[in-house]
Short mmCIF file of C-alpha atoms and ligand atoms in Angstrom, two decimals:
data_model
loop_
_atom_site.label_atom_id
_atom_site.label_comp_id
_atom_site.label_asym_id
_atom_site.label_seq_id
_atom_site.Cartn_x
_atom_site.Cartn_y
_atom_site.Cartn_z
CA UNK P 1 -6.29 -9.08 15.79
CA UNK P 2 -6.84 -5.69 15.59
CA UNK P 3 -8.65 -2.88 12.82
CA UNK P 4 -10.80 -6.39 12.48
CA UNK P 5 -13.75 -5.42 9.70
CA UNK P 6 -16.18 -7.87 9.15
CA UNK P 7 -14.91 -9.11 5.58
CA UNK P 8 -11.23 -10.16 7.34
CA UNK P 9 -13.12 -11.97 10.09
CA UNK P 10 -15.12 -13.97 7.11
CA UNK P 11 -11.98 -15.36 6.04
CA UNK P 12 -9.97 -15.76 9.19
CA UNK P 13 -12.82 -17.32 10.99
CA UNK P 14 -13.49 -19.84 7.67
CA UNK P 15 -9.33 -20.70 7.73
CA UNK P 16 -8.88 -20.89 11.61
CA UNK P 17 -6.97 -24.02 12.20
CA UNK P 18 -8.02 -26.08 15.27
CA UNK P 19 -5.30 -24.62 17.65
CA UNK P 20 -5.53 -21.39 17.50
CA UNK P 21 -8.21 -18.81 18.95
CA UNK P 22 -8.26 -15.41 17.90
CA UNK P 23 -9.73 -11.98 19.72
CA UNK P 24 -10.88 -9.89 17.72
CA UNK P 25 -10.88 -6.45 17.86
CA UNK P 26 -12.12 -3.46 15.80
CA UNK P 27 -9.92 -0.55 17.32
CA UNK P 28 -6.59 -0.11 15.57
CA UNK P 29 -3.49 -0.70 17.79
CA UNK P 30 -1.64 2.01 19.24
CA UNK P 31 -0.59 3.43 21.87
CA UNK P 32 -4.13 3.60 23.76
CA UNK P 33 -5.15 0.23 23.13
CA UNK P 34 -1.63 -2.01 23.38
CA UNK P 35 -3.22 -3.03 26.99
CA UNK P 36 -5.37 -5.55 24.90
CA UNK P 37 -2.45 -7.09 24.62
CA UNK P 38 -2.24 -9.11 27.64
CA UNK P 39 -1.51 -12.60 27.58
CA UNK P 40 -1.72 -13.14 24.14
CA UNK P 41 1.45 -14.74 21.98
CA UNK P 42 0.47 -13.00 18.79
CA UNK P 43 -0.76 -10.00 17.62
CA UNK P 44 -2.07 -9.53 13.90
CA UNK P 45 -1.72 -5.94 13.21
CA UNK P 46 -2.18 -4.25 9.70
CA UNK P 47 -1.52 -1.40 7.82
CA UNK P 48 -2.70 1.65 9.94
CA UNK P 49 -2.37 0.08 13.29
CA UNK P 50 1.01 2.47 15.03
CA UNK P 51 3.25 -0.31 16.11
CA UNK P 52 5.47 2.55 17.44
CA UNK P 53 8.42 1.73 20.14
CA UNK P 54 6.47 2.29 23.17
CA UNK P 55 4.23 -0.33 21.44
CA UNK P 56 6.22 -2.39 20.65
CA UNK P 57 8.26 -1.89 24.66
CA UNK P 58 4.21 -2.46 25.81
CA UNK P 59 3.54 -5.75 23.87
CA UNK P 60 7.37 -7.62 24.34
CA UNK P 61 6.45 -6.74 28.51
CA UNK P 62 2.94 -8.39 28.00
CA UNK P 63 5.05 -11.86 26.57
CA UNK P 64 4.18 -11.13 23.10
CA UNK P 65 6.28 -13.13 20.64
CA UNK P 66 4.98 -12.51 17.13
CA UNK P 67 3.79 -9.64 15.38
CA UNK P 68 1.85 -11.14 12.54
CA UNK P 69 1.50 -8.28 9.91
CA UNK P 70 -1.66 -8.82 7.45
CA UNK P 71 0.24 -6.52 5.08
CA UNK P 72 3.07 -6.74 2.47
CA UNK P 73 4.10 -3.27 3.65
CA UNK P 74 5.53 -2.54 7.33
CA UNK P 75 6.82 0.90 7.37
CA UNK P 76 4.25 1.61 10.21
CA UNK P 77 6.24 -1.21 12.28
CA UNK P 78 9.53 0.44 14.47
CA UNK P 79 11.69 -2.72 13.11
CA UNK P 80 14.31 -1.48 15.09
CA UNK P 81 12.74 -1.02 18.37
CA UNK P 82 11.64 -4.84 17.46
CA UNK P 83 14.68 -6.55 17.33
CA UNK P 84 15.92 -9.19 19.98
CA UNK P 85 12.16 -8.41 21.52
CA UNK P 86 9.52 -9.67 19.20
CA UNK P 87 9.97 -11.15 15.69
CA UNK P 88 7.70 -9.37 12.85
CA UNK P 89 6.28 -11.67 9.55
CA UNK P 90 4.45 -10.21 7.03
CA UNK P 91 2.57 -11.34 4.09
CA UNK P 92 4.90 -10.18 1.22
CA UNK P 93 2.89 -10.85 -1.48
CA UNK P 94 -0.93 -11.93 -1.06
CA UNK P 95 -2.29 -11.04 -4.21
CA UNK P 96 -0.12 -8.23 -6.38
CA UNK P 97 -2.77 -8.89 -9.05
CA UNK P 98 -5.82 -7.27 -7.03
CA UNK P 99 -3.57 -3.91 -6.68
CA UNK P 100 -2.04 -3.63 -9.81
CA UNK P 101 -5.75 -4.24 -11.50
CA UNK P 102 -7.03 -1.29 -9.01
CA UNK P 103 -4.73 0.59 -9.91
CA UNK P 104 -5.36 -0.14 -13.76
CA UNK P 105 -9.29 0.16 -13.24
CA UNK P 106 -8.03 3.98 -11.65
CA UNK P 107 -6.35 4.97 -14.78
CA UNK P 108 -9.20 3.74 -16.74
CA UNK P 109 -12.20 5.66 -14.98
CA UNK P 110 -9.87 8.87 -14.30
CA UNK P 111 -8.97 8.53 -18.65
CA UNK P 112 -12.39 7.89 -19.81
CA UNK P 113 -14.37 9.88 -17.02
CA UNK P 114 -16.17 6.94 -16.08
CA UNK P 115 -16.90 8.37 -12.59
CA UNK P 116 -18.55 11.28 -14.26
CA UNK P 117 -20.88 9.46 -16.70
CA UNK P 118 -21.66 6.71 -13.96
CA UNK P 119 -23.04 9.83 -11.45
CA UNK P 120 -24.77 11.66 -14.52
CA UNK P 121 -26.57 8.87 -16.49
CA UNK P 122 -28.21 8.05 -12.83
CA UNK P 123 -29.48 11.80 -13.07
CA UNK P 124 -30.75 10.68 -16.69
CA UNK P 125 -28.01 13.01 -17.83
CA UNK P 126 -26.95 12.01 -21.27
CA UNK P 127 -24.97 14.71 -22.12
CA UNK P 128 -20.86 14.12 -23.30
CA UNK P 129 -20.00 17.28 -23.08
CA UNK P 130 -16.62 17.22 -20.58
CA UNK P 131 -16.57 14.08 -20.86
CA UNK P 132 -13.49 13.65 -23.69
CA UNK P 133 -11.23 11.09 -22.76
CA UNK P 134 -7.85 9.93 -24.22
CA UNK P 135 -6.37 6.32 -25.70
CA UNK P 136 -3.69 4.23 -22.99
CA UNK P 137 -2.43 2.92 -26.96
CA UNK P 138 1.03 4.66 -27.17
CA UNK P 139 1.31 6.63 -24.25
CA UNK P 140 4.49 6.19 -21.97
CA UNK P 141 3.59 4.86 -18.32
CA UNK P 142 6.68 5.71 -16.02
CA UNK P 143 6.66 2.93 -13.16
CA UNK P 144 8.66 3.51 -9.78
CA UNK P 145 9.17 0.27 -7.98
CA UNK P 146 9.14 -2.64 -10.23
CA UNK P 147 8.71 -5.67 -7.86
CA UNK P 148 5.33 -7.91 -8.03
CA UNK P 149 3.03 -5.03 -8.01
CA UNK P 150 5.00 -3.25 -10.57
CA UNK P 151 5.58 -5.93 -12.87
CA UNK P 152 1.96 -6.56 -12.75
CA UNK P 153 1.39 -3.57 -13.48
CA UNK P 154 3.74 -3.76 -16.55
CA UNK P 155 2.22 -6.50 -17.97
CA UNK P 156 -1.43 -4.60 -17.95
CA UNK P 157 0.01 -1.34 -19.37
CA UNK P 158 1.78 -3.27 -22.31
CA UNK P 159 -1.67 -5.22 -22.78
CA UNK P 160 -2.87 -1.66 -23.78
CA UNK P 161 0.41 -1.04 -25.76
CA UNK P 162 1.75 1.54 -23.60
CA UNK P 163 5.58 1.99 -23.83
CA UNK P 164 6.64 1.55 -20.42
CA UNK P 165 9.62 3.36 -18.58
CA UNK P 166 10.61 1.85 -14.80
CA UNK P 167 12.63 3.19 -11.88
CA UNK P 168 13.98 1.17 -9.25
CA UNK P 169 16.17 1.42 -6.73
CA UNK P 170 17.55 -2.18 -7.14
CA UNK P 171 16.74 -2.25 -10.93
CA UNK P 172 16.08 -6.41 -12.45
CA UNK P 173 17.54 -8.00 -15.44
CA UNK P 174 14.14 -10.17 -15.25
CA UNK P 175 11.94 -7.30 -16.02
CA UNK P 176 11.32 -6.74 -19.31
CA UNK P 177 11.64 -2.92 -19.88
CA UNK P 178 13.37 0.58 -19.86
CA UNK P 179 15.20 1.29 -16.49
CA UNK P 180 15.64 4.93 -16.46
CA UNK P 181 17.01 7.43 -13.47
CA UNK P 182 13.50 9.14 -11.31
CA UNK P 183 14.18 13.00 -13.04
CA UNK P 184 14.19 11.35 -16.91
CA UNK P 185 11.33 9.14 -15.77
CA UNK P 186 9.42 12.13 -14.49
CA UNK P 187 10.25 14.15 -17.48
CA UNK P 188 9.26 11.47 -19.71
CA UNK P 189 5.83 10.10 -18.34
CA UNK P 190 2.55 10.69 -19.54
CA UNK P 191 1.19 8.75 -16.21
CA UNK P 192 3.07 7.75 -13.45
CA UNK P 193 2.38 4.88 -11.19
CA UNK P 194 4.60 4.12 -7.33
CA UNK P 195 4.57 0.60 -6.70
CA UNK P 196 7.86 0.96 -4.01
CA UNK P 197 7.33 0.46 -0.47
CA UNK P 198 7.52 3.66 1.58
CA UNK P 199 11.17 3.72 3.39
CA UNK P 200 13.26 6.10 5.50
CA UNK P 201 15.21 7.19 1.73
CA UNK P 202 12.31 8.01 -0.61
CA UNK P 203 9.89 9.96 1.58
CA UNK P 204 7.93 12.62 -0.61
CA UNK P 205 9.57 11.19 -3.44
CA UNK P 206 6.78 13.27 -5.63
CA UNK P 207 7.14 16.99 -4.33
CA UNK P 208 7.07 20.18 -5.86
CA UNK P 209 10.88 19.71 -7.20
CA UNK P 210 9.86 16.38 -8.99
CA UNK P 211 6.17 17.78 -9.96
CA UNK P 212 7.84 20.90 -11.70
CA UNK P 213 9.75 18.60 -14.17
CA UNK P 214 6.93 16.16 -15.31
CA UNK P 215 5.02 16.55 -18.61
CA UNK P 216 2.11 18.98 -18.34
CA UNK P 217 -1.22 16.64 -17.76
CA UNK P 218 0.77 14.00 -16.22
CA UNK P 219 -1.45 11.83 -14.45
CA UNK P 220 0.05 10.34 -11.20
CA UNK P 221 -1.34 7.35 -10.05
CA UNK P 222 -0.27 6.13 -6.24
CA UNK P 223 -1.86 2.72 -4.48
CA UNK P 224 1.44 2.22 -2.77
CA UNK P 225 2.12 4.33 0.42
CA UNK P 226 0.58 7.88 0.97
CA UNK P 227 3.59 9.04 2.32
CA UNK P 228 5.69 8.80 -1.06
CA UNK P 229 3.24 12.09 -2.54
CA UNK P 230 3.50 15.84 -0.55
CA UNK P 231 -0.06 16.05 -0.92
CA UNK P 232 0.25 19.74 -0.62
CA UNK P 233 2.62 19.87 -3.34
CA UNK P 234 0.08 17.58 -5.71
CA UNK P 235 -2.84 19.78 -4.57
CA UNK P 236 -0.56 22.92 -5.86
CA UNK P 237 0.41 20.87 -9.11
CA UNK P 238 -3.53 20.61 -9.92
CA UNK P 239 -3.70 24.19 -9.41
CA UNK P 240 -0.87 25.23 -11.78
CA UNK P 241 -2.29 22.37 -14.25
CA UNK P 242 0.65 20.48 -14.28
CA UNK P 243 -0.78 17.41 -12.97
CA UNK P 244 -3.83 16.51 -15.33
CA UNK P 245 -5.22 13.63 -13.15
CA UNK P 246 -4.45 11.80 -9.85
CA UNK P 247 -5.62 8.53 -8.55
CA UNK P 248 -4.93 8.00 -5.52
CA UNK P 249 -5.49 4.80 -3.16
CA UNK P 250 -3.37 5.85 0.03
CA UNK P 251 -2.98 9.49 1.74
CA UNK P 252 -0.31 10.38 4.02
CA UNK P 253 -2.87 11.39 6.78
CA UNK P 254 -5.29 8.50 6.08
CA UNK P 255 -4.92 5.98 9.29
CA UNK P 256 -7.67 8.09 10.74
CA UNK P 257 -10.26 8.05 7.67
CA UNK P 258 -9.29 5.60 5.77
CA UNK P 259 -11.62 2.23 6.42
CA UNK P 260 -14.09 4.04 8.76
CA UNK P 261 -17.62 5.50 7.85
CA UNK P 262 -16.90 9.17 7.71
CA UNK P 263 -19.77 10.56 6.31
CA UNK P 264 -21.92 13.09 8.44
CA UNK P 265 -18.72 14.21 10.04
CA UNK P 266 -16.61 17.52 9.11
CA UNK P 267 -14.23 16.46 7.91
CA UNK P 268 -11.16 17.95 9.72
CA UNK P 269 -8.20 18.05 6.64
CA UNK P 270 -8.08 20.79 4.55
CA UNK P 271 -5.64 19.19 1.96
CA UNK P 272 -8.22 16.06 1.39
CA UNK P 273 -10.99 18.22 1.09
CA UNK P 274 -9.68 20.15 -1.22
CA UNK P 275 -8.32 17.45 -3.32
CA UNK P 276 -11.58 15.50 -2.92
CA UNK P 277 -13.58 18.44 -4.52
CA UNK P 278 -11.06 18.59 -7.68
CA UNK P 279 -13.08 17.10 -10.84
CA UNK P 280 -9.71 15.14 -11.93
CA UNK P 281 -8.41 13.44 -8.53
CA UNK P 282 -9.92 10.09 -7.94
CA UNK P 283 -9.32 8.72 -3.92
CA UNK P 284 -10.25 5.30 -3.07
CA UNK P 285 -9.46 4.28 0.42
CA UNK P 286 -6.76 1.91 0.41
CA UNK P 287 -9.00 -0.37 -1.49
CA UNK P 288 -6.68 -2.00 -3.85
CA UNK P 289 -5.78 -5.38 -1.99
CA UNK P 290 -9.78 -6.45 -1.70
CA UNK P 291 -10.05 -9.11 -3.87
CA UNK P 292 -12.09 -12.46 -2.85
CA UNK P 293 -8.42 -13.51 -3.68
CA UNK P 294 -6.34 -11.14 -1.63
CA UNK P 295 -8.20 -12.16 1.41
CA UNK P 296 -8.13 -15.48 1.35
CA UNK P 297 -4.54 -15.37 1.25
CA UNK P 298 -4.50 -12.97 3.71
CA UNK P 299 -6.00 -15.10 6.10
CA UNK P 300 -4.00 -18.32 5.23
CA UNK P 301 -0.74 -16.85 4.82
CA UNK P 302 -1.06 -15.18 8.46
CA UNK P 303 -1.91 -18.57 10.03
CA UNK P 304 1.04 -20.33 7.79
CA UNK P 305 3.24 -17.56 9.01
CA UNK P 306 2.00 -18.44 13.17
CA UNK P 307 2.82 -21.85 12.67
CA UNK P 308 6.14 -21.55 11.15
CA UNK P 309 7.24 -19.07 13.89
CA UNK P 310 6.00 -21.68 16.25
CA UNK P 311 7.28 -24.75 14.59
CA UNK P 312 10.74 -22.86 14.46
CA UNK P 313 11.33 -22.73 10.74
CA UNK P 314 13.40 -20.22 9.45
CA UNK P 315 10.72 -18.16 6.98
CA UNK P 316 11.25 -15.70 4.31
CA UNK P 317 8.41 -13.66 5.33
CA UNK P 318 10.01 -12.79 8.20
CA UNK P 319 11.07 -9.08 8.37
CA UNK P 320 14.67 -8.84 8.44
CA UNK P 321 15.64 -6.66 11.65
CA UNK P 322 19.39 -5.21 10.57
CA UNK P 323 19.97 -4.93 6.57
CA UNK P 324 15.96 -4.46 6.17
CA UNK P 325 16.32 -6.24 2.82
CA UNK P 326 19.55 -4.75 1.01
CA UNK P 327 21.93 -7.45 -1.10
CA UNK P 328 23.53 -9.49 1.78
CA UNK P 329 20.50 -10.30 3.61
CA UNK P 330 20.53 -12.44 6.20
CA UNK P 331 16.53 -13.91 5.60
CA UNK P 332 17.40 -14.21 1.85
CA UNK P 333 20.06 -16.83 2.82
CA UNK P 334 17.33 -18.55 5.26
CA UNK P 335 19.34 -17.42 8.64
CA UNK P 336 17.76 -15.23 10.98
CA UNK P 337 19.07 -12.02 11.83
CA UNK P 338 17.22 -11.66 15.04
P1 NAD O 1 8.01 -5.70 -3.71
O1 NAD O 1 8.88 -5.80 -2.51
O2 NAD O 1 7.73 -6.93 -4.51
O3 NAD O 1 8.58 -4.61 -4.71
C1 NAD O 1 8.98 -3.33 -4.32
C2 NAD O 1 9.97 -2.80 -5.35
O4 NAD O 1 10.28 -1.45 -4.98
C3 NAD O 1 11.28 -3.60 -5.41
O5 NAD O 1 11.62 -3.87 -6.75
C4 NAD O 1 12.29 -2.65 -4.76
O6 NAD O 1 13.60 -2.80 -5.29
C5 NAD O 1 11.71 -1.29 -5.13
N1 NAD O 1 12.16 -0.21 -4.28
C6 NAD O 1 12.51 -0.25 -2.97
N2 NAD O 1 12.86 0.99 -2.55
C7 NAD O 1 12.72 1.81 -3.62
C8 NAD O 1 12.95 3.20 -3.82
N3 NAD O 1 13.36 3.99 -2.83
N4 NAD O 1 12.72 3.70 -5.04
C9 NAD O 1 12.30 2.90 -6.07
N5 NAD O 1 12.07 1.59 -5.93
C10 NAD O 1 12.28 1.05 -4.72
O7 NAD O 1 6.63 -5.05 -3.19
P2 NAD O 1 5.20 -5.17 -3.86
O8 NAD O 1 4.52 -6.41 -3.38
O9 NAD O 1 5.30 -4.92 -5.31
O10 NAD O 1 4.44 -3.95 -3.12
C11 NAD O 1 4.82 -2.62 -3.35
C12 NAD O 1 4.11 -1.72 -2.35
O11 NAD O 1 2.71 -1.71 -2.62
C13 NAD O 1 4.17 -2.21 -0.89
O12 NAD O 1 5.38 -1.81 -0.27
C14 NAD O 1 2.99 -1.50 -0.28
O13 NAD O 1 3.39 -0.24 0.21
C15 NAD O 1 2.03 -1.31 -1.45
N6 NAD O 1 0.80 -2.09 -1.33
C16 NAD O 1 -0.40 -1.44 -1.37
C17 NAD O 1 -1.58 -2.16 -1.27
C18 NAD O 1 -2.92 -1.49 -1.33
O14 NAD O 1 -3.96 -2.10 -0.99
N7 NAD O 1 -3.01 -0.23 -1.78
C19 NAD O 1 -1.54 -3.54 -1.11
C20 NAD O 1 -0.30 -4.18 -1.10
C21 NAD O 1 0.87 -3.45 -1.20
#
């Protein structure tokens, strides 16, 4: 198991069933450290590990059969360069309450300047001044991606009585709101949440173009896939005051940063810096799935998905390796594709 941190080895240790034995490790995979590899059947990656072709080439010579993903989200996975070499499962949906709550609690403190107050009343700072807020009650929340997370989402923004707006690429009769084209939801949003997993087709799907057309003080809220904002384009959005707020959870260039101690080294990108000095952007660092909850079923649904692979069953969580999930596929109808 690799990028290991002591709160997945609570739970993984706690669920381990009685034949299995796991290595862990606290690098991330890549390239450098594939050589780990050796001998083992199965190797639980997650979401900033590089499971890149010469990976992948590396770990299918070293007899490895199963890349267990601890993740919903695989886009850092070459599916292609996996298939008839090693089979990929994933954990498609582990908790999709613990993000969409994060991303809720983001709106919150970035609408009511809780992370303001909490650092001044500390200073015995009392003061409201900058501190003016606005209601959720009535505004429109534009949501791209309306699968669990989304719909989770949904439910917490019409708790508030938001009027909510969706855009999906493969829109659901079992969701109960507004599916609009991206360019009217942009236009239309007062915030703007990306619950869609980050694919070849909707890279930078918030850049300058799609910035330019949203409501001025739009606040954009992402704890999806960094890859989905140009954060140079956001960063120049704040500037022109066109973006009143972001909340972000996941940054293109955060496999590097993102679950390591940082602090007491320069930090080497400009764009981050800069965003993480702006009085309205909020980062957390990929924080959304840690719930008690999340992890539990984490930790069980990786050891359900070993088994099965083992046992030969035919799983839904396995990654399908030609239609990667489009109407006709092959996993939906419990065949395998591989
Ligand atoms: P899901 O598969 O249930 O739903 C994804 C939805 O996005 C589907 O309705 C799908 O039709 C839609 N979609 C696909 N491509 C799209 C596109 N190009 N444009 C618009 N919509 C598109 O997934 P989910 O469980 O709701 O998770 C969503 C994403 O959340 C994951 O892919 C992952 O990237 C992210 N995630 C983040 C964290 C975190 O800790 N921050 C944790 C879990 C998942």
């Amino acid at each position: 198991m690799f990028d290991t941190k002591s709160y997945d080895r609570k739970y993984f240790d706690r669920l381990m069933p009685e034949n299995v034995t796991i290595k862990y490790f606290t690098p991330k995979l890549d390239e450098t450290t594939y050589p780990l590899c050796n001998g083992f059947d199965v190797v639980a990656a997650f979401v900033n590990d590089d499971l890149n072709k010469t990976v992948i080439d590396g770990l299918y010579n070293f007899g490895v059969k199963l890349i267990a993903m601890r993740s919903a989200g695989f886009n850092n996975v070459d599916v292609k360069a996996c298939y008839k070499k090693i089979h990929v499962m994933r954990v498609p949906s582990y908790s999709p309450e613990a993000v969409a709550e994060h991303t809720a609690a983001l709106l919150l403190t970035s609408a009511r300047r809780i992370h303001k107050a909490y650092n001044r009343t500390r200073d015995f700072n009392f003061s409201l001044s900058g501190l003016e807020g606005f209601n959720l009650n009535g505004k429109t929340v534009g949501v791209i991606g309306t699968g669990r997370i989304g719909r989770a989402f949904i439910d917490i923004m019409k708790g508030f009585k938001c009027k909510v707006i969706a855009y999906d690429k493969f829109p659901s009769k079992e969701v109960d709101c507004e599916y609009v084209e991206l360019n009217d939801l942009f236009k239309k949003s007062d915030i703007i949440s990306l619950h869609c997993p980050l694919t070849d087709d909707n890279f930078h799907m918030i850049d300058r173009k799609g910035i330019s057309q949203m409501k001025k003080g739009v606040i954009i809220l992402n704890t999806s896939r960094g890859a989905l904002i140009d954060a140079e384009d956001l960063l120049d959005g704040i500037k022109k005051r066109i973006v009143g707020a972001a909340c972000l959870d996941v940054y293109e260039e955060e496999s590097d940063l993102f679950f390591e101690d940082k602090s007491g080294h320069i930090l080497g990108d400009d764009v981050l810096a800069r965003l993480l000095s702006m009085p309205n952007v909020i980062i957390t660092s990929h924080q959304a799935f840690l719930t008690d909850e999340a992890l539990y079923e984490i930790a069980r649904c990786t050891y359900k998905n070993i088994a099965d692979f083992f046992d030969g069953k035919n799983s839904d969580n396995e990654v399908c390796y030609r239609c990667e999930k489009v109407e006709d596929c092959k996993i939906k109808k419990r065949e395998n594709c591989f």
